[in-house]
XYZ file of C-alpha atoms in Angstrom:
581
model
C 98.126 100.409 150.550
C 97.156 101.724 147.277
C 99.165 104.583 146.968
C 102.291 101.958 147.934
C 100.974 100.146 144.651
C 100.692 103.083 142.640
C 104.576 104.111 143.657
C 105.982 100.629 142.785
C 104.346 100.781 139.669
C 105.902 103.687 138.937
C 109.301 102.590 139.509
C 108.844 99.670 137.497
C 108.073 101.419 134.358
C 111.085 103.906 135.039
C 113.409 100.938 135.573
C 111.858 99.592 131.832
C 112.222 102.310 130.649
C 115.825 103.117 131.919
C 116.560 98.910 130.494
C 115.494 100.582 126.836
C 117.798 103.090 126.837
C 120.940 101.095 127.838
C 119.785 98.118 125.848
C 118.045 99.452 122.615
C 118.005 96.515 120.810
C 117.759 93.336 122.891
C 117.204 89.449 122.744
C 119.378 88.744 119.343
C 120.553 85.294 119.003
C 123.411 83.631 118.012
C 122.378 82.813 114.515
C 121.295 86.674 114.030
C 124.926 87.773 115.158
C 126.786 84.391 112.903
C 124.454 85.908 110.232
C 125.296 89.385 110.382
C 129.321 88.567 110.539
C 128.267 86.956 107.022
C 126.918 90.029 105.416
C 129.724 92.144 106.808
C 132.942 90.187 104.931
C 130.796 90.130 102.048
C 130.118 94.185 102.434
C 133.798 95.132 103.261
C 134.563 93.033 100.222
C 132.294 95.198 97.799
C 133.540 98.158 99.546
C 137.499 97.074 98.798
C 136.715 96.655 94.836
C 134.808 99.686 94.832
C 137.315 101.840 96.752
C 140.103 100.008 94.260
C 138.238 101.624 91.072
C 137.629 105.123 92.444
C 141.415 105.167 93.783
C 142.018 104.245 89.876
C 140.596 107.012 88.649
C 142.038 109.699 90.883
C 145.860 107.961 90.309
C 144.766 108.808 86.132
C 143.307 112.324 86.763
C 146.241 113.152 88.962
C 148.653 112.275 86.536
C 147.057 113.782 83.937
C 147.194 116.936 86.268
C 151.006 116.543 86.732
C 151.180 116.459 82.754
C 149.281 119.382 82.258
C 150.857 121.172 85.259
C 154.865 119.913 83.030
C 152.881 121.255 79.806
C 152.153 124.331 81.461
C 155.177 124.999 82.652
C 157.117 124.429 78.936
C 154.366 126.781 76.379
C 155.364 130.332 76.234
C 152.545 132.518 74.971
C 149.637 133.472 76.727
C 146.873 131.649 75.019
C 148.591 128.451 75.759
C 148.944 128.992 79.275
C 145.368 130.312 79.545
C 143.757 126.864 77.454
C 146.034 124.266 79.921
C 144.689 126.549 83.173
C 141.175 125.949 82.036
C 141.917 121.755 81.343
C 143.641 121.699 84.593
C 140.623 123.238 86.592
C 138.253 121.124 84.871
C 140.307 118.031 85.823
C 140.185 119.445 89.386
C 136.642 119.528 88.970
C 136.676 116.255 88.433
C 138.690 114.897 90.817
C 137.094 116.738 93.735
C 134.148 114.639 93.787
C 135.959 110.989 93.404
C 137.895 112.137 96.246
C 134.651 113.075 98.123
C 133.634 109.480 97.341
C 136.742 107.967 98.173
C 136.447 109.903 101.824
C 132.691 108.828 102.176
C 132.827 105.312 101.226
C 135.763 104.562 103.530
C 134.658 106.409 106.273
C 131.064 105.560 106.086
C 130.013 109.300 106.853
C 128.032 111.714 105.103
C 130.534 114.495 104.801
C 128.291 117.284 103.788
C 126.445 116.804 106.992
C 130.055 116.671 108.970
C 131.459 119.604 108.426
C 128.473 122.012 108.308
C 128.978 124.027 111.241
C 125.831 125.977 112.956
C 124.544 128.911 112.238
C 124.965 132.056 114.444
C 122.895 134.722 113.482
C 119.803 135.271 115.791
C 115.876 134.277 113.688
C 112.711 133.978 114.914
C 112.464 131.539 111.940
C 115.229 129.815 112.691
C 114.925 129.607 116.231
C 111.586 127.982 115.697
C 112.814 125.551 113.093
C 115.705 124.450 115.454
C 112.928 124.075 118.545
C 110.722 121.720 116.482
C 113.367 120.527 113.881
C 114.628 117.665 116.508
C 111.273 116.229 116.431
C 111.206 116.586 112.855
C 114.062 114.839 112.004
C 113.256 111.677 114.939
C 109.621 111.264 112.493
C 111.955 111.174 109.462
C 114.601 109.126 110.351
C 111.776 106.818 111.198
C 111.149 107.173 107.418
C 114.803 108.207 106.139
C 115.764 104.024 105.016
C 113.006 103.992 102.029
C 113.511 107.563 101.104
C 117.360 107.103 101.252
C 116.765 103.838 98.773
C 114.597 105.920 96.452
C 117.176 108.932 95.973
C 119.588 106.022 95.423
C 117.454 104.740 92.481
C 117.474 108.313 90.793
C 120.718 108.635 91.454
C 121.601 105.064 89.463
C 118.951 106.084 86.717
C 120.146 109.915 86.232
C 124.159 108.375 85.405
C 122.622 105.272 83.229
C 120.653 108.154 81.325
C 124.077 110.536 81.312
C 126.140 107.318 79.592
C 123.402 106.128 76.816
C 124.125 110.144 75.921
C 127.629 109.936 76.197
C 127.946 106.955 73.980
C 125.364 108.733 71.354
C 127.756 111.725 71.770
C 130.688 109.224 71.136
C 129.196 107.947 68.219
C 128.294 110.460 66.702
C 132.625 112.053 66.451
C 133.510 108.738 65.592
C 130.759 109.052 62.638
C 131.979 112.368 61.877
C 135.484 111.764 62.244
C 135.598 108.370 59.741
C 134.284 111.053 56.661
C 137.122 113.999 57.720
C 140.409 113.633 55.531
C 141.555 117.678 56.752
C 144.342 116.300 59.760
C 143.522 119.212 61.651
C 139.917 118.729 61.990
C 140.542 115.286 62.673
C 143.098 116.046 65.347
C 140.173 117.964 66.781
C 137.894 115.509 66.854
C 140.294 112.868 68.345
C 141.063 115.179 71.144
C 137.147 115.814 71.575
C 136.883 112.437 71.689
C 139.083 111.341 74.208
C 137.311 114.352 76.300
C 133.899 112.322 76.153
C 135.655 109.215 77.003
C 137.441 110.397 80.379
C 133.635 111.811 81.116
C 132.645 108.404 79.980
C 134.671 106.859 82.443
C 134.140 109.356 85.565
C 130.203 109.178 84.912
C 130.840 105.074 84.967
C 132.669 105.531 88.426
C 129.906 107.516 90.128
C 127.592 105.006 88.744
C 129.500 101.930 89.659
C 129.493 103.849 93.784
C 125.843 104.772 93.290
C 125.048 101.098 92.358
C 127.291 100.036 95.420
C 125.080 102.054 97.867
C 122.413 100.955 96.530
C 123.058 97.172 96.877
C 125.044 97.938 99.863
C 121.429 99.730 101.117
C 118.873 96.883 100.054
C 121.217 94.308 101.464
C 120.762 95.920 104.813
C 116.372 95.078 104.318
C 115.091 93.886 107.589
C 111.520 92.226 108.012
C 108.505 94.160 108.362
C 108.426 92.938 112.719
C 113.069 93.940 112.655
C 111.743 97.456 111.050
C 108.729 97.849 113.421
C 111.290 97.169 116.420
C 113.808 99.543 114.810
C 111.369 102.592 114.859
C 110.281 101.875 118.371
C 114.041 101.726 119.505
C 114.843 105.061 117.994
C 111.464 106.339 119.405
C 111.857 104.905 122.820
C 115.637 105.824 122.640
C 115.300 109.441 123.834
C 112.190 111.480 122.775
C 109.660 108.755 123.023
C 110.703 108.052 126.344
C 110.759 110.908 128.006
C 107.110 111.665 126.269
C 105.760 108.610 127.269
C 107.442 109.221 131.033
C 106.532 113.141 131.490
C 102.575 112.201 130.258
C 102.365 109.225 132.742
C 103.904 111.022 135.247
C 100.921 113.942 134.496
C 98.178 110.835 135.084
C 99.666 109.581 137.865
C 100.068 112.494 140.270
C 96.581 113.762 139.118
C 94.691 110.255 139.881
C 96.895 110.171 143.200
C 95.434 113.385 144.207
C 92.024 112.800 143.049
C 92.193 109.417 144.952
C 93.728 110.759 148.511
C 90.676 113.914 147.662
C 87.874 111.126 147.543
C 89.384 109.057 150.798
C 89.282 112.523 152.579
C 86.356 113.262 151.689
C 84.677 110.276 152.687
C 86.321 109.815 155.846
C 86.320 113.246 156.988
C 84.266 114.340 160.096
C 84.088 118.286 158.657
C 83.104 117.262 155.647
C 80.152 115.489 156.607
C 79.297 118.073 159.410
C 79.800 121.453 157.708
C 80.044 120.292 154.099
C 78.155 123.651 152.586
C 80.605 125.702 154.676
C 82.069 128.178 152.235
C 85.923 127.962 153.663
C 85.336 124.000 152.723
C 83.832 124.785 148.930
C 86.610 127.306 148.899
C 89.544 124.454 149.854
C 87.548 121.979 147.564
C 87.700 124.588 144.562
C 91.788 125.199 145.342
C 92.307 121.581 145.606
C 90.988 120.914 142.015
C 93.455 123.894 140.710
C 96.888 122.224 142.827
C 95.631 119.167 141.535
C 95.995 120.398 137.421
C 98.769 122.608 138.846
C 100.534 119.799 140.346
C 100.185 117.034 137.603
C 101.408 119.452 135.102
C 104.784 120.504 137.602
C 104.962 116.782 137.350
C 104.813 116.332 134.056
C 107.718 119.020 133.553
C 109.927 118.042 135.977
C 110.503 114.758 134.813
C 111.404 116.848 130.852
C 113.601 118.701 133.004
C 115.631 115.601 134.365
C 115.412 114.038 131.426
C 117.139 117.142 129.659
C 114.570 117.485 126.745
C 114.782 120.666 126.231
C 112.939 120.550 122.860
C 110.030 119.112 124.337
C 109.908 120.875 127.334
C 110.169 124.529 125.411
C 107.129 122.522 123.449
C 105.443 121.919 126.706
C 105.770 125.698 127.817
C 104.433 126.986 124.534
C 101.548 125.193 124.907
C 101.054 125.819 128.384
C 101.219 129.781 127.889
C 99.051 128.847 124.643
C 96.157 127.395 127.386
C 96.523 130.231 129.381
C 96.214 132.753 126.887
C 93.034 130.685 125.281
C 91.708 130.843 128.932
C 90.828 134.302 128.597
C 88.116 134.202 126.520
C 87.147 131.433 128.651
C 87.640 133.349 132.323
C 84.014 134.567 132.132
C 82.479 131.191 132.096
C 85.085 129.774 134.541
C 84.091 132.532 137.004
C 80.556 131.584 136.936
C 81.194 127.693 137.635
C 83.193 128.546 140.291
C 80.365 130.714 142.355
C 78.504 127.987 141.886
C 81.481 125.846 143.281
C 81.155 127.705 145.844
C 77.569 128.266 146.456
C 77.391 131.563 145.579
C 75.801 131.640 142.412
C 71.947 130.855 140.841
C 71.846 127.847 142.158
C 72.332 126.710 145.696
C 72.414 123.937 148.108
C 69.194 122.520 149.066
C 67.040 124.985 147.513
C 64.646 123.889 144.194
C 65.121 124.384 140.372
C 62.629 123.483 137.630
C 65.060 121.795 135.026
C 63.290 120.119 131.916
C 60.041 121.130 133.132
C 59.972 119.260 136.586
C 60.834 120.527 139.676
C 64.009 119.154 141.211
C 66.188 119.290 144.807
C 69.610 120.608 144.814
C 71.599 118.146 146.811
C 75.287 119.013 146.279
C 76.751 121.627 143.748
C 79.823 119.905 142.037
C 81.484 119.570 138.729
C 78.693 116.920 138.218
C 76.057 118.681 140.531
C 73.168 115.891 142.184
C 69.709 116.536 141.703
C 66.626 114.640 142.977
C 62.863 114.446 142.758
C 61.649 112.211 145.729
C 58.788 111.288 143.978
C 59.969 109.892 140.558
C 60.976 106.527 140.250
C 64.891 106.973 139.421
C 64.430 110.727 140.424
C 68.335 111.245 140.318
C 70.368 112.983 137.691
C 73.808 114.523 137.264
C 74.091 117.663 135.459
C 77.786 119.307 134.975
C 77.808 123.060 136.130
C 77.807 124.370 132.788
C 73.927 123.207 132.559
C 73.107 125.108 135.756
C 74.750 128.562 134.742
C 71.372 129.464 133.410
C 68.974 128.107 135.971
C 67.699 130.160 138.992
C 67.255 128.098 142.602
C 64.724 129.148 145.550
C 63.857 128.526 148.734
C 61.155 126.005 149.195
C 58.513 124.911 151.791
C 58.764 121.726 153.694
C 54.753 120.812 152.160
C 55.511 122.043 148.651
C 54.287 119.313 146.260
C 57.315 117.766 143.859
C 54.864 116.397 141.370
C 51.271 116.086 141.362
C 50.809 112.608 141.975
C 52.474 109.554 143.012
C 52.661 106.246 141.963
C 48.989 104.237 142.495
C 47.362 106.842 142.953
C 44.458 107.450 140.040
C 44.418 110.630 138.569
C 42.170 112.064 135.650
C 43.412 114.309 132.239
C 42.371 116.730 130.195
C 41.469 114.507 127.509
C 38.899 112.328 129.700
C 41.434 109.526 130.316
C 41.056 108.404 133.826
C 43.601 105.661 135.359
C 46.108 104.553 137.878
C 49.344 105.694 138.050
C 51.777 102.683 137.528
C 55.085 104.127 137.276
C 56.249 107.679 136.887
C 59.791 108.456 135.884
C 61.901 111.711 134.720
C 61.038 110.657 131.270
C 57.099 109.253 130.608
C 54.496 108.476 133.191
C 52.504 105.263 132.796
C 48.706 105.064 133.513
C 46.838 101.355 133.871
C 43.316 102.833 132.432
C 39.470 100.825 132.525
C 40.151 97.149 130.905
C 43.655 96.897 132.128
C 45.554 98.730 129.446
C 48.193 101.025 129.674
C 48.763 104.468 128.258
C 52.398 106.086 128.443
C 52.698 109.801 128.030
C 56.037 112.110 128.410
C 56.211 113.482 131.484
C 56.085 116.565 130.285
C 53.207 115.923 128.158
C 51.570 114.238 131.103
C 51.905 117.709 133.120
C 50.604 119.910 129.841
C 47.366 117.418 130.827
C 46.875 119.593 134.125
C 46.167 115.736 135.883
C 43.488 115.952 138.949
C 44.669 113.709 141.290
C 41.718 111.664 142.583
C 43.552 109.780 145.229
C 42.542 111.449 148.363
C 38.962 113.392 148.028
C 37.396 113.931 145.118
C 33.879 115.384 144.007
C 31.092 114.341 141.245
C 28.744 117.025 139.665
C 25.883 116.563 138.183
C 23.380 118.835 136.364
C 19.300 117.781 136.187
C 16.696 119.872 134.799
C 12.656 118.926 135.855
C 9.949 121.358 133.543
C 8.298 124.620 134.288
C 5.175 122.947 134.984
C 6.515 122.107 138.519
C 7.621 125.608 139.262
C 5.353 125.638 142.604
C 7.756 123.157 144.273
C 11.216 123.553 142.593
C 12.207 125.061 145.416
C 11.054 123.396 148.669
C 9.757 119.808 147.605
C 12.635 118.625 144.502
C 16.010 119.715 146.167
C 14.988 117.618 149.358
C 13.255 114.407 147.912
C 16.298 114.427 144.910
C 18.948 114.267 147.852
C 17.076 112.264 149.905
C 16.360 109.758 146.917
C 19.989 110.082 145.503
C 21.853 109.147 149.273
C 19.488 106.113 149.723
C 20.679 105.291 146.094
C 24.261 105.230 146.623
C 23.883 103.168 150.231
C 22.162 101.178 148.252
C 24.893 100.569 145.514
C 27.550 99.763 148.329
C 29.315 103.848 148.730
C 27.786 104.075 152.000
C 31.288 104.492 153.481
C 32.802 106.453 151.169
C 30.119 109.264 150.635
C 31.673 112.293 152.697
C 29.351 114.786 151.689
C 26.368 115.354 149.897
C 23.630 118.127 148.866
C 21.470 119.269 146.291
C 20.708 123.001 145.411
C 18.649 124.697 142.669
C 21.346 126.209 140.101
C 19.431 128.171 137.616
C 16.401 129.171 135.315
C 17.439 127.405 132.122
C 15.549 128.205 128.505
C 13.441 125.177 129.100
C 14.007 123.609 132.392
C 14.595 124.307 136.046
C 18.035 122.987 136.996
C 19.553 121.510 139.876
C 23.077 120.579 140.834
C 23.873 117.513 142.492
C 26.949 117.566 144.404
C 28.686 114.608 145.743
C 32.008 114.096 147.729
C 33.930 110.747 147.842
C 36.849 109.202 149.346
C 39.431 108.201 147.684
C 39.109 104.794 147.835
C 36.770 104.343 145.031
C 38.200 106.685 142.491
C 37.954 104.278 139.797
C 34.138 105.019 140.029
C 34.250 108.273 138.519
C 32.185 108.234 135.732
C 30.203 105.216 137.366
C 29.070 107.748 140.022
C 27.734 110.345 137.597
C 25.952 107.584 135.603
C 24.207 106.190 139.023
C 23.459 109.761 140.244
C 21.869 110.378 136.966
C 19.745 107.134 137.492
C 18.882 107.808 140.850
C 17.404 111.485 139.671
C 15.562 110.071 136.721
C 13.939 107.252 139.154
C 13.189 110.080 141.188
C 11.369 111.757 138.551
C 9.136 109.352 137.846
C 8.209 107.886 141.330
C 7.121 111.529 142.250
C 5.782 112.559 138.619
C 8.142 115.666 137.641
C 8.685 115.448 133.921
C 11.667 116.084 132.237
C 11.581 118.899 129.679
C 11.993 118.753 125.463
C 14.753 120.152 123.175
C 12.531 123.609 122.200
C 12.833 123.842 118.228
C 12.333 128.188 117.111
C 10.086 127.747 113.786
C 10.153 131.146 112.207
C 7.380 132.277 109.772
C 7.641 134.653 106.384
C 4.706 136.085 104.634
C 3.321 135.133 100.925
C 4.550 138.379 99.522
C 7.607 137.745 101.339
C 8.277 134.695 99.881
C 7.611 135.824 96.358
C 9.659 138.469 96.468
C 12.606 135.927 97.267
C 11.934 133.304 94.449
C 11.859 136.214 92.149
C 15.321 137.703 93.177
C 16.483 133.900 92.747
C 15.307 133.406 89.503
C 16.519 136.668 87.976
C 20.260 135.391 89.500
C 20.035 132.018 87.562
C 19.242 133.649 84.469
C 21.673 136.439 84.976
C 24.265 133.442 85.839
C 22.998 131.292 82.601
């Protein structure tokens, strides 16, 4: 049902697309189109009374032509001829580009652009230019109106600046010619200045059309929203579209594939039988490649029907590009793909230490699962590039994932004893004596080497009596001090939780005769950890004194020097002080 969705969806943003093409500019009203007939009469008229001047001035320089073409015809020496050639070429000069003008503003065509014709000769250079040039010039005639408008203004500014310095020119031979009285000077100077004028009045013409585009330009100004829809006609008109068409067609086959991949494998009975067999990693690993491969077939097949060209050459380039970046990149691919297919580092099912903590491979993918049971949100997903440098192993079905679990109390390196409350990938929290908690990282918590108390745990203790009872250290203290300490402990409530219990002579100490007290304990009262020690400790001391052993002194080592001895030292420490003074 949802691929059915996915295909009409598809066909509705072709049709939209196809409704942009054949309709680039749409929903104009009547008062747009009454207001546009408006601006046309009142264009064609500007364009009649500009046409009318240029056509004056080519009817003058044509004539004048004729007359120099009669004048040339009538002088007989050489020098003549050669002096009416040169006027004549100039005036053909001159007339060349009216005419150009003439053409342009009644055709409304750039005629430069018209006739160039293509160029033949095979370039790299070229060829390149001519492969991206097309999108080129679609990104600046997005951008051609204002630059257009701006060349216009030069243009207008250039031929006001040529006329001011025509008219200084003029001046200036009218100046001169006012204080000449030789005729043929002045003749000169007449004929100069009539020269100035006709350039007078052809720099006025090209002025008077350069103003006319202009205004004929800025009279075309659209609103910021008309402008806006203009550059996403021309960019939805033929590049645009078949961009925007060829990159959702890419999308679309590769989600359909990755979506009819998922169903499959959810909803196949091989998958969920022999999921780790290698022919299935190997079909899952070829299926992610068609899938890429077939999105980007996609993706160029609709350029090809579309008959971009430019962009498709574009989308080649960059495909070889990709490829040839890939191999510096093949190493790294190869790796991720033993481990696709489960014969790399890491495997299946086996166990990795990652961040310090031991973890359970549960499937290798492009985001591979791993799990601690015993962690509270024990469950990351780590892409293959963070396994390429982790080693997996075997493991034993009564191999310990961390050394404690939640409730249980456990007790650190540093003394602190307390119940584990939570333990997660990230910090372990402890509920110590009083209530409060302490939070360590969990990999700080480890670097604590925690004894887990939970299950069986033992108390020590060390006693010394004094030498003086040396006859029955042996025989008599061991037995009465574990007789004495057992009744002790029933007595304080641990009768069901005592598992074991002895007492045995340890050693010959400087000043006392020692004996270690050794006590074994459920679980269930391993809160009582350093309670137990301080009771045993009681119990032993009671002991002592009910039966009359005494308990030995810190022995302080006094050591003696002789009178001349001493002397001889205050002497040596008086002769330094005065040395020092």
């Amino acid at each position: 049902m949802k691929i059915k969705v996915f295909l009409i969806a598809l066909l509705i943003v072709i049709s939209s697309f196809t409704c942009l093409k054949d309709n680039p500019v749409c929903g104009q009203t009547e008062n747009q189109k009454s207001y546009e007939t408006k601006e046309l009469i009142a264009t064609k008229k500007n364009t009649l009374e500009t046409l009318m001047s240029v056509s004056q001035l080519i009817t003058e320089l044509e004539k004048e032509i004729e007359n120099k073409k009669t004048n040339l015809r009538e002088v007989k020496t050489h020098e003549e001829k050669s002096e009416i050639t040169k006027e004549i070429d100039k005036l053909n000069e001159r007339l060349e580009p009216l005419k150009t003008n003439f053409e342009e503003i009644a055709t409304g065509l750039d005629l430069e652009t018209f006739y160039q014709k293509p160029q033949k000769r095979f370039d790299w250079k070229e060829e390149i230019q001519t492969l991206i040039g097309p999108i080129v010039n679609d990104l600046k005639n997005m951008t051609a109106r204002p630059r257009l408008i701006e060349n216009m203004r030069m243009q207008v500014a250039y031929y006001e600046n040529q006329i001011s310095l025509i008219q200084n020119a003029l001046e200036n031979i009218h100046t001169i010619t006012d204080q000449v009285k030789d005729n043929t000077l002045k003749n000169q100077l007449l004929e100069l200045k009539n020269i100035w004028y006709t350039k007078e009045k052809q720099i006025s013409s090209q002025l008077t059309v350069a103003k006319y585009q202009l205004t004929d330009k800025l009279s075309e100004r659209k609103t910021f929203f008309e402008s806006g829809k203009d550059i996403v006609r021309v960019f939805f008109k033929s590049r645009g579209r078949n961009f925007i068409l060829s990159v959702f067609a890419f999308f679309f086959v590769f989600f359909l594939l990755r979506y009819i991949h998922r169903h499959i494998y959810k909803g196949s009975i091989i998958h969920k039988t022999v999921a780790g067999s290698f022919y299935i990693r190997l079909a899952e690993v070829l299926y992610q490649v068609l899938t890429f491969v077939g999105a980007t077939g996609a993706m160029l097949t609709v350029l090809y029907l579309c008959g971009d060209w430019v962009l498709l050459s574009i989308a080649f380039i960059f495909i070889l590009g990709l490829i040839w970046t890939a191999k510096q990149t093949l190493p790294r691919f190869y790796e991720q793909a033993t481990l696709l297919l489960n014969l790399g580092s890491v495997k299946e099912n086996e166990r990795v230490i990652y961040n310090g903590l031991p973890w359970r491979v549960v499937t290798l993918h492009f985001n591979s699962l791993l799990v601690n049971p015993e962690l509270t949100g024990g469950r990351i997903r780590l892409p293959l590039n963070k396994l390429k440098d982790i080693r997996s192993r075997p493991y034993h079905h009564n191999e310990p994932w961390f050394p404690c679990k939640e409730n249980d109390w456990v007790i650190l390196a540093d003394g602190t004893i307390g119940k584990v409350a939570i333990q997660t990938p990230e910090a372990v929290q402890l509920v110590v004596e009083g209530g409060s908690t302490k939070t360590y990282h969990t990999a700080e918590f480890l670097n604590q080497k925690p004894l887990n108390l939970s299950k069986n745990f033992c108390v020590w203790v060390t006693f010394g009596i004094d030498y003086q009872h040396q006859a029955v250290c042996i025989t008599e203290v061991p037995q009465k001090l574990k007789e004495a300490v057992k009744a002790g402990l029933i007595n304080e409530g641990y009768q069901d939780t005592i598992l074991n219990l002895n007492v045995e002579f340890k050693e010959v100490a400087d000043t006392s005769l020692d004996y270690l007290i050794f006590v074994e304990c459920s679980g269930k009262i391993a809160k009582d950890y350093y309670k137990l020690s301080r009771i045993i400790q009681k119990i032993a001391l009671d002991t002592c004194n009910k039966h009359g052993w005494k308990i030995p002194l810190t022995t302080y080592t006094v050591h003696t020097v002789s009178s001349h001895d001493w002397l001889l030292n205050l002497y040596n420490r008086l002769t330094d002080y005065i040395s020092f003074k």
